[in-house]
Amino acid sequence: MPVFKAPFNGYSVKFSPFYESRLAVATAQNFGILGNGRIHVLELSPGGPGVTESIAFDTADAVYDVCWSESHDSVLIAAIGDGSVKIYDTALPPPSNPIRSFQEHAREVHSVDYNPTRRDSFVTASWDDTVKLWAMDRPASIRTFKEHAYCVYQAVWNPKHGDVFASASGDCTLRIWDVREPGSTMIIPAHDLEILSCDWNKYDDCVLATCSVDKTIKVWDVRSYRAPLAVLNGHGYAVRKVKFSPHRRNLIASCSYDMSVCLWDYMVEDALVGRYDHHTEFAVGIDMSVLVEGLMASTGWDELVYVWQQGMDPRAS
Amino acid sequence: MATPSDFPLSPPDDKSPIPEVVTTPSPTPPTTEAQQASIAQETPKQQDSPPSVFKNSEPLREDQIQNAIKFLSHPRVRGSPVIHRRSFLERKGLTKEEIDEAFRRVPDPSPSSQPTVSTQDGQKAVSNVQPQGQVQAMQPAPVVMVPPPSLLSRFRWYHAALAVGVLAASGAGTAVFVKKSLIPRIKSWVRRIMLEEETDPLKKADAKPSLAEEAVAAAKAASAAASDVARVSQEMMITKSEERKYFEDLTRLLGVQVQEMKSLSNNIRNLEGNYNNLPKVYSADQEVYGGGLVKTSAERRSYANGSNIDYDTRSARSASPPPAPPADSSMPPHPKSYMDIMSMIQRGEKPSNIREINDMPPNPNQQLSNPRIAPKTKPWDYGQAPQEENANGPWWQPKNPRSMDFGYETTASRSIGIQNETNTMEPAALPRQRSWVPPQPPPVVMAEAAEAIRRPKPQAKIDQEAAASDDQSGVSDELQKITKFSETGGDGSGNLQITEIQEEREQQQFSQEGN
């Protein structure tokens, strides 16, 4: 399985929604504490297993997250540690990039997510306790959602309802928002410790998963939000990111500070269905391809990016 | 406002939105009135159904509101910022409406909560003024009984200074007065006695009564003076002791403040420096290595403080450090170089590998390049099977499309997984068909596969079964029906106990190959 060695510590990896063999990686120097950042666009070589870099963009500060546009196949959006949100066009050479830079957040921008249904807007979550809504063609944010009491670590769009998104924050609450409403529409105190990530079930628009510093992943149904549908234990340290499979209703992938990537089926009694220990440092980024069923990618602070098919060993060559 | 004549004359374009409305029962051409009514019904329905799932539709819970009111009325909570109070209540599971109701009911004189109060109408403002008056009336009473430390200290400061001044003035005044009055009195008394002694032999006889009188008078004066002196000195002692008490109290308060500040600075130093020994700030058990995450934030901010980086328009480093959560002994082991970098930054050094990069857009008006591919439909949005290349496609395509082999499987977990997956499948969920697309094996093979899964008795057609069991789909009822069928009349169910072990091994081999 191909491995890509980046010069900096990996933070996030995302498959392109247009090209099966393309993915973007967000990296940061010095573990993201202080230093430059770089965005890599990788291509999986069709001949034999291998991954090559097709283009890379350097940034002055750490890149914490990257996401692909759903409307333009060559555009990606980066969340930067200096509070800016930058738009890159991979069809243009690096000297012409970035094509936009929005400096509105007061603190580090920790995540960015593109709307998969409406395809015209994206949300960014920042450590300044706010979530901002943007459109590609507007010079400034459309809305700012300020309700959380601490850093917002992730904001994710609902895959069926183009106006609804969820945000996970260090104030231990998960909030559901509707962009048509002035404030959040639901507040779920999902964990007792900081919530680091959340993701919607692609096949059930009312179900979402959260993962937290308390080492658990909880699956919630917004229709009965007082208690979770499932609590998934098994990670040894904080769970950094959680992702629902785009192909299977009950499959969840997660990565954690215990350096492992796990697969879960939350409808099953023994929920852990897979575990990969290929990283030698914190595993912080994970993604499952929408175009290719079973294809997964992960990255971590060991500066490596792995791409593999479920069921196979990521380190096998 | 329909007239019967409108009936057949409704224009066709008015009818066009009507077919979408499921609620209109009448099949006859709708009148304008019916159209308006149905449209009126339609729009609320359309607005209600999608977002209603993502809202709290439960009524307000009175017990939660009462708890929130008790919490908010606590004097210590009063002093905390509103955002912290809201966050605490949210973490306890109160909905927004319940929190707002609790805030509305609790009189809150702090200015930061005025926005929530001001959103109410004038009638609410009136009711708030009254509770505020009561609260203010309440406050002097506690001051008298058990004054809060801040009030006491203010009282002490101001009044202590005043008292000291007054006492000093009075002390000086009495001293002067005593000097002026007492000494002349003594002098005059002594002089009088002298004079009396001189004139005594002359006037002894007739001066005796006057002498006695004078003696009495002098004694009286002396006693009065003595009592004066005693009183004054007593007062002075009392005031001196009071002064001393005040001073002692002052110094004690100052000492307490100094200690608090020392402990605060210690805490800050500990939080910044050694995150392995962080004290527990919160009473809840908090384990954080979000330390990997949040610690970096604390460190970034403290670095910003340490090196005096100004808040410029490009960088968003904030000047105020966040409340960094405490760490526990179960902190994940950070890489060694991470610790090196952290310690470097705490010392104020900058890692040497950082370059100056200008990452601003060279052309802020750069147009996006035209998209070359149309957006693709998501797998959860459609019901057909997309193409699936198996062995012919690139290496990243799945060879075994329905493989449940995640590198961690037992037959037990597989069977449970399959059964549960079938249980959770709903007929109405069209997109889920897509996940069950791979070719349906013939029932007979399925039956044997089902049996193989349920009991570890291998069957004749191991290969096909393994494949079928991997790809298997089907409703649980169907499965049971078919297994029953196989049990009654299926073949190959008998003579395989001997070869059980061999074929199990074969099965395992095959499943490994299939990966």
Coordinates of N, CA and C in Angstrom, one line a residue, chain A residues 43-191:
Chain A
E43 N -1.5 12.0 -6.1 CA -2.1 11.2 -7.1 C -1.8 9.8 -6.9
L44 N -2.7 8.9 -6.9 CA -2.4 7.4 -6.7 C -2.1 6.9 -8.1
S45 N -0.9 6.3 -8.3 CA -0.5 5.9 -9.6 C -1.2 4.6 -10.0
P46 N -1.8 4.6 -11.1 CA -2.7 3.5 -11.5 C -1.9 2.2 -11.8
G47 N -0.7 2.3 -12.1 CA 0.1 1.1 -12.5 C 0.3 0.2 -11.3
G48 N 1.2 0.5 -10.5 CA 1.4 -0.3 -9.3 C 1.1 0.6 -8.1
P49 N 1.0 0.0 -6.9 CA 0.7 0.8 -5.8 C 1.8 1.8 -5.5
G50 N 1.4 3.0 -5.5 CA 2.3 4.1 -5.3 C 1.5 5.4 -5.3
V51 N 2.1 6.4 -4.6 CA 1.4 7.7 -4.6 C 2.5 8.8 -4.8
T52 N 2.2 9.7 -5.7 CA 3.1 10.7 -6.0 C 2.4 12.1 -5.8
E53 N 3.3 13.1 -5.6 CA 2.8 14.4 -5.3 C 2.6 15.1 -6.7
S54 N 1.5 15.7 -6.9 CA 1.3 16.4 -8.2 C 1.6 17.8 -8.0
I55 N 1.2 18.4 -6.9 CA 1.4 19.8 -6.7 C 1.4 20.1 -5.2
A56 N 2.1 21.1 -4.8 CA 2.2 21.5 -3.3 C 2.2 23.0 -3.2
F57 N 1.5 23.4 -2.1 CA 1.5 24.9 -1.8 C 2.0 25.1 -0.4
D58 N 2.9 26.1 -0.3 CA 3.5 26.4 1.0 C 2.7 27.6 1.6
T59 N 2.6 27.5 2.9 CA 1.8 28.5 3.6 C 2.7 29.0 4.8
A60 N 2.5 30.2 5.2 CA 3.3 30.8 6.3 C 3.0 30.2 7.6
D61 N 1.8 29.7 7.8 CA 1.4 29.1 9.1 C 0.9 27.7 8.8
A62 N 0.7 27.0 9.9 CA 0.2 25.6 9.8 C -1.1 25.5 9.1
V63 N -1.2 24.4 8.3 CA -2.5 24.1 7.7 C -3.2 23.0 8.5
Y64 N -4.3 23.3 9.1 CA -5.0 22.4 10.0 C -6.0 21.5 9.3
D65 N -6.5 22.0 8.2 CA -7.5 21.2 7.5 C -7.6 21.7 6.1
V66 N -8.1 20.8 5.2 CA -8.2 21.1 3.8 C -9.5 20.4 3.3
C67 N -10.2 21.0 2.4 CA -11.3 20.3 1.8 C -11.4 20.7 0.4
W68 N -12.0 19.8 -0.4 CA -12.2 20.0 -1.8 C -13.5 20.7 -2.1
S69 N -13.5 21.5 -3.1 CA -14.8 22.1 -3.5 C -15.6 21.1 -4.2
E70 N -16.9 21.2 -4.0 CA -17.8 20.3 -4.7 C -18.3 20.8 -6.0
S71 N -17.9 22.0 -6.3 CA -18.4 22.6 -7.6 C -17.3 22.7 -8.6
H72 N -16.1 22.9 -8.2 CA -15.0 23.0 -9.1 C -14.0 21.9 -8.8
D73 N -13.6 21.1 -9.8 CA -12.9 19.9 -9.5 C -11.4 20.2 -9.1
S74 N -10.9 21.4 -9.4 CA -9.5 21.7 -9.1 C -9.3 22.6 -7.9
V75 N -10.4 22.9 -7.2 CA -10.3 24.0 -6.2 C -10.3 23.3 -4.8
L76 N -9.4 23.7 -4.0 CA -9.5 23.3 -2.6 C -9.3 24.4 -1.6
I77 N -9.9 24.2 -0.4 CA -9.9 25.3 0.6 C -9.1 24.8 1.8
A78 N -8.3 25.7 2.3 CA -7.4 25.4 3.4 C -7.7 26.2 4.7
A79 N -7.7 25.6 5.8 CA -7.9 26.2 7.1 C -6.5 26.4 7.7
I80 N -6.1 27.6 8.0 CA -4.7 28.0 8.3 C -4.7 28.4 9.8
G81 N -3.5 28.2 10.4 CA -3.3 28.5 11.8 C -3.3 30.0 12.1
D82 N -3.1 30.8 11.1 CA -3.1 32.2 11.4 C -4.5 32.9 11.4
G83 N -5.5 32.0 11.2 CA -6.8 32.5 11.2 C -7.4 32.8 9.8
S84 N -6.6 32.5 8.8 CA -7.1 32.8 7.5 C -7.6 31.5 6.8
V85 N -8.5 31.8 5.8 CA -9.0 30.7 5.0 C -8.6 31.0 3.6
K86 N -7.9 30.0 3.0 CA -7.3 30.3 1.7 C -7.9 29.3 0.7
I87 N -8.1 29.8 -0.5 CA -8.6 29.0 -1.6 C -7.5 28.8 -2.6
Y88 N -7.3 27.6 -3.0 CA -6.2 27.2 -4.0 C -6.9 26.6 -5.2
D89 N -6.3 26.8 -6.3 CA -6.7 26.2 -7.6 C -5.6 25.4 -8.1
T90 N -5.8 24.1 -8.1 CA -4.7 23.2 -8.5 C -4.4 23.2 -10.0
A91 N -5.4 23.8 -10.8 CA -5.1 23.9 -12.2 C -4.2 25.1 -12.5
L92 N -4.0 26.0 -11.6 CA -3.1 27.1 -11.8 C -1.7 26.7 -11.1
P93 N -0.6 27.2 -11.6 CA 0.7 26.9 -11.0 C 0.8 27.5 -9.6
P94 N 1.7 27.0 -8.8 CA 1.8 27.5 -7.5 C 2.1 29.0 -7.4
P95 N 2.8 29.6 -8.3 CA 3.0 31.0 -8.1 C 1.7 31.8 -8.2
S96 N 0.7 31.3 -8.9 CA -0.6 32.0 -9.0 C -1.5 31.7 -7.8
N97 N -1.0 30.9 -6.9 CA -1.9 30.5 -5.8 C -1.4 31.1 -4.5
P98 N -2.3 31.3 -3.5 CA -3.7 31.1 -3.5 C -4.5 32.1 -4.3
I99 N -5.7 31.8 -4.7 CA -6.4 32.8 -5.4 C -7.3 33.6 -4.5
R100 N -7.5 33.2 -3.2 CA -8.2 34.0 -2.3 C -7.7 33.7 -0.9
S101 N -7.7 34.8 -0.1 CA -7.4 34.6 1.3 C -8.3 35.4 2.1
F102 N -9.1 34.8 3.0 CA -10.0 35.5 3.9 C -9.5 35.6 5.3
Q103 N -9.3 36.7 5.8 CA -8.7 36.9 7.1 C -9.9 37.4 8.0
E104 N -10.6 36.6 8.6 CA -11.7 37.0 9.5 C -11.7 36.4 10.8
H105 N -11.3 35.2 10.9 CA -11.3 34.5 12.2 C -10.2 35.1 13.1
A106 N -10.5 35.2 14.3 CA -9.5 35.8 15.3 C -8.5 34.8 15.8
R107 N -8.8 33.6 15.6 CA -7.9 32.5 16.1 C -7.7 31.5 15.0
E108 N -6.9 30.4 15.3 CA -6.7 29.4 14.4 C -8.0 28.8 13.8
V109 N -8.0 28.6 12.5 CA -9.1 27.9 11.9 C -8.8 26.4 11.9
H110 N -9.7 25.7 12.5 CA -9.4 24.3 12.7 C -10.0 23.3 11.7
S111 N -11.1 23.7 11.1 CA -11.7 22.8 10.1 C -12.4 23.6 9.1
V112 N -12.6 22.9 7.9 CA -13.3 23.5 6.8 C -14.1 22.4 6.2
D113 N -15.4 22.7 5.8 CA -16.2 21.6 5.2 C -17.0 22.3 4.1
Y114 N -17.1 21.6 3.0 CA -17.8 22.1 1.8 C -19.2 21.5 1.8
N115 N -20.2 22.3 1.4 CA -21.5 21.8 1.4 C -21.7 20.8 0.2
P116 N -22.1 19.5 0.5 CA -22.1 18.6 -0.6 C -23.5 18.6 -1.3
T117 N -24.5 19.2 -0.8 CA -25.8 19.2 -1.4 C -26.0 20.5 -2.2
R118 N -25.7 21.6 -1.6 CA -25.9 22.9 -2.3 C -24.7 23.3 -3.2
R119 N -23.5 22.8 -2.7 CA -22.3 23.0 -3.5 C -21.9 24.4 -3.8
D120 N -22.4 25.3 -3.0 CA -22.0 26.7 -3.2 C -21.4 27.4 -2.0
S121 N -21.3 26.7 -0.9 CA -20.9 27.3 0.3 C -20.1 26.4 1.2
F122 N -19.4 26.9 2.1 CA -18.6 26.1 3.1 C -18.6 26.8 4.4
V123 N -18.3 25.9 5.4 CA -18.3 26.5 6.8 C -16.9 26.2 7.3
T124 N -16.4 27.1 8.2 CA -15.1 27.0 8.8 C -15.4 27.1 10.3
A125 N -14.6 26.3 11.1 CA -14.7 26.3 12.5 C -13.4 26.7 13.1
S126 N -13.4 27.6 14.1 CA -12.2 28.2 14.6 C -12.1 28.1 16.1
W127 N -10.9 28.3 16.6 CA -10.6 28.4 18.0 C -11.1 29.7 18.6
D128 N -11.6 30.6 17.8 CA -12.2 31.8 18.4 C -13.7 31.6 18.7
D129 N -14.1 30.4 18.9 CA -15.4 30.0 19.3 C -16.5 30.2 18.3
T130 N -16.1 30.5 17.1 CA -17.2 30.8 16.1 C -17.1 29.8 14.9
V131 N -18.2 29.8 14.2 CA -18.3 29.0 12.9 C -18.7 30.1 11.9
K132 N -18.0 30.1 10.8 CA -18.4 31.1 9.8 C -18.9 30.3 8.5
L133 N -19.8 31.0 7.8 CA -20.4 30.5 6.6 C -19.8 31.3 5.5
W134 N -19.3 30.7 4.4 CA -18.7 31.5 3.3 C -19.3 30.9 2.0
A135 N -19.2 31.8 1.0 CA -19.4 31.3 -0.4 C -18.2 31.7 -1.2
M136 N -18.0 30.9 -2.3 CA -16.7 31.0 -3.0 C -16.6 32.4 -3.6
D137 N -17.8 33.0 -4.1 CA -17.7 34.2 -4.8 C -17.8 35.5 -4.0
R138 N -18.0 35.3 -2.7 CA -18.2 36.5 -1.9 C -16.9 36.8 -1.2
P139 N -16.6 38.1 -1.0 CA -15.3 38.5 -0.4 C -15.3 38.4 1.1
A140 N -16.4 38.2 1.7 CA -16.5 38.1 3.1 C -17.5 37.0 3.5
S141 N -17.4 36.7 4.8 CA -18.3 35.6 5.3 C -19.7 36.0 5.2
I142 N -20.6 35.1 5.0 CA -22.0 35.4 4.9 C -22.6 35.5 6.3
R143 N -22.2 34.5 7.2 CA -22.7 34.6 8.6 C -21.7 34.1 9.5
T144 N -21.8 34.6 10.7 CA -21.0 34.1 11.8 C -21.9 33.5 12.9
F145 N -21.5 32.3 13.3 CA -22.3 31.6 14.4 C -21.5 31.6 15.6
K146 N -22.0 32.4 16.6 CA -21.2 32.6 17.8 C -22.0 32.2 19.0
E147 N -21.8 31.0 19.4 CA -22.6 30.5 20.6 C -21.7 29.6 21.5
H148 N -20.8 29.0 20.9 CA -20.0 28.1 21.7 C -19.1 28.9 22.7
A149 N -18.8 28.2 23.8 CA -18.1 28.9 24.8 C -16.6 28.6 24.8
Y150 N -16.2 27.8 23.8 CA -14.8 27.4 23.7 C -14.5 27.1 22.3
C151 N -13.3 26.7 22.0 CA -12.9 26.4 20.6 C -13.8 25.5 19.9
V152 N -14.1 25.8 18.6 CA -14.9 24.9 17.8 C -14.0 24.1 17.0
Y153 N -14.0 22.8 17.1 CA -13.0 21.9 16.5 C -13.5 21.5 15.1
Q154 N -14.7 21.3 14.9 CA -15.2 20.9 13.6 C -16.6 21.3 13.3
A155 N -16.9 21.6 12.1 CA -18.3 21.9 11.6 C -18.5 21.0 10.4
V156 N -19.6 20.3 10.3 CA -19.8 19.4 9.2 C -21.3 19.6 8.7
W157 N -21.4 19.6 7.4 CA -22.7 19.7 6.8 C -23.5 18.4 6.8
N158 N -24.8 18.5 6.9 CA -25.6 17.4 6.8 C -25.7 16.9 5.4
P159 N -25.5 15.6 5.1 CA -25.4 15.2 3.7 C -26.8 15.2 3.0
K160 N -27.9 15.4 3.7 CA -29.2 15.4 3.0 C -29.8 16.8 3.0
H161 N -29.6 17.6 4.1 CA -30.2 18.9 4.2 C -29.1 19.9 4.0
G162 N -29.3 20.7 2.9 CA -28.2 21.6 2.6 C -28.1 22.8 3.5
D163 N -29.1 23.0 4.5 CA -29.0 24.2 5.3 C -28.6 23.8 6.8
V164 N -28.4 22.5 7.0 CA -28.1 22.1 8.4 C -26.7 21.7 8.5
F165 N -26.1 22.1 9.6 CA -24.7 21.6 9.9 C -24.6 21.4 11.4
A166 N -23.6 20.6 11.8 CA -23.3 20.4 13.2 C -21.9 20.9 13.5
S167 N -21.8 21.3 14.8 CA -20.4 21.8 15.2 C -20.1 21.1 16.5
A168 N -18.8 20.8 16.6 CA -18.3 20.1 17.8 C -17.3 21.0 18.5
S169 N -17.4 21.2 19.8 CA -16.6 22.2 20.4 C -16.0 21.7 21.7
G170 N -15.0 22.5 22.1 CA -14.3 22.2 23.4 C -15.1 22.5 24.6
D171 N -16.3 23.2 24.4 CA -17.1 23.4 25.5 C -18.0 22.2 25.8
C172 N -17.7 21.1 25.2 CA -18.3 19.8 25.5 C -19.7 19.7 24.9
T173 N -20.1 20.6 24.1 CA -21.5 20.5 23.5 C -21.3 20.3 22.0
L174 N -22.3 19.6 21.4 CA -22.5 19.5 20.0 C -23.7 20.3 19.7
R175 N -23.6 21.2 18.7 CA -24.7 22.0 18.3 C -25.1 21.7 16.9
I176 N -26.4 21.7 16.7 CA -27.0 21.6 15.3 C -27.4 23.0 14.9
W177 N -27.1 23.4 13.8 CA -27.5 24.7 13.3 C -28.3 24.6 12.0
D178 N -29.1 25.6 11.8 CA -29.8 25.7 10.5 C -29.4 27.1 10.0
V179 N -28.9 27.3 8.8 CA -28.4 28.6 8.4 C -29.6 29.6 8.3
R180 N -30.8 29.0 8.2 CA -31.9 29.9 8.1 C -32.4 30.4 9.4
E181 N -31.9 29.8 10.5 CA -32.3 30.2 11.8 C -31.2 31.1 12.5
P182 N -31.6 32.0 13.4 CA -30.6 32.9 13.9 C -29.6 32.3 14.8
G183 N -30.0 31.2 15.5 CA -29.1 30.6 16.4 C -29.1 29.1 16.3
S184 N -28.4 28.4 17.2 CA -28.4 26.9 17.0 C -29.8 26.4 17.3
T185 N -30.1 25.3 16.6 CA -31.5 24.7 16.8 C -31.4 23.6 17.9
M186 N -30.3 23.0 18.1 CA -30.2 22.0 19.1 C -28.8 22.1 19.8
I187 N -28.9 21.8 21.1 CA -27.6 21.7 21.9 C -27.6 20.4 22.5
I188 N -26.6 19.6 22.2 CA -26.5 18.3 22.8 C -25.2 18.2 23.7
P189 N -25.3 18.1 25.0 CA -24.1 17.9 25.8 C -23.6 16.5 25.6
A190 N -22.8 16.3 24.6 CA -22.5 15.0 24.1 C -21.5 14.3 25.0
H191 N -20.5 15.0 25.5 CA -19.5 14.3 26.3 C -19.2 15.2 27.5

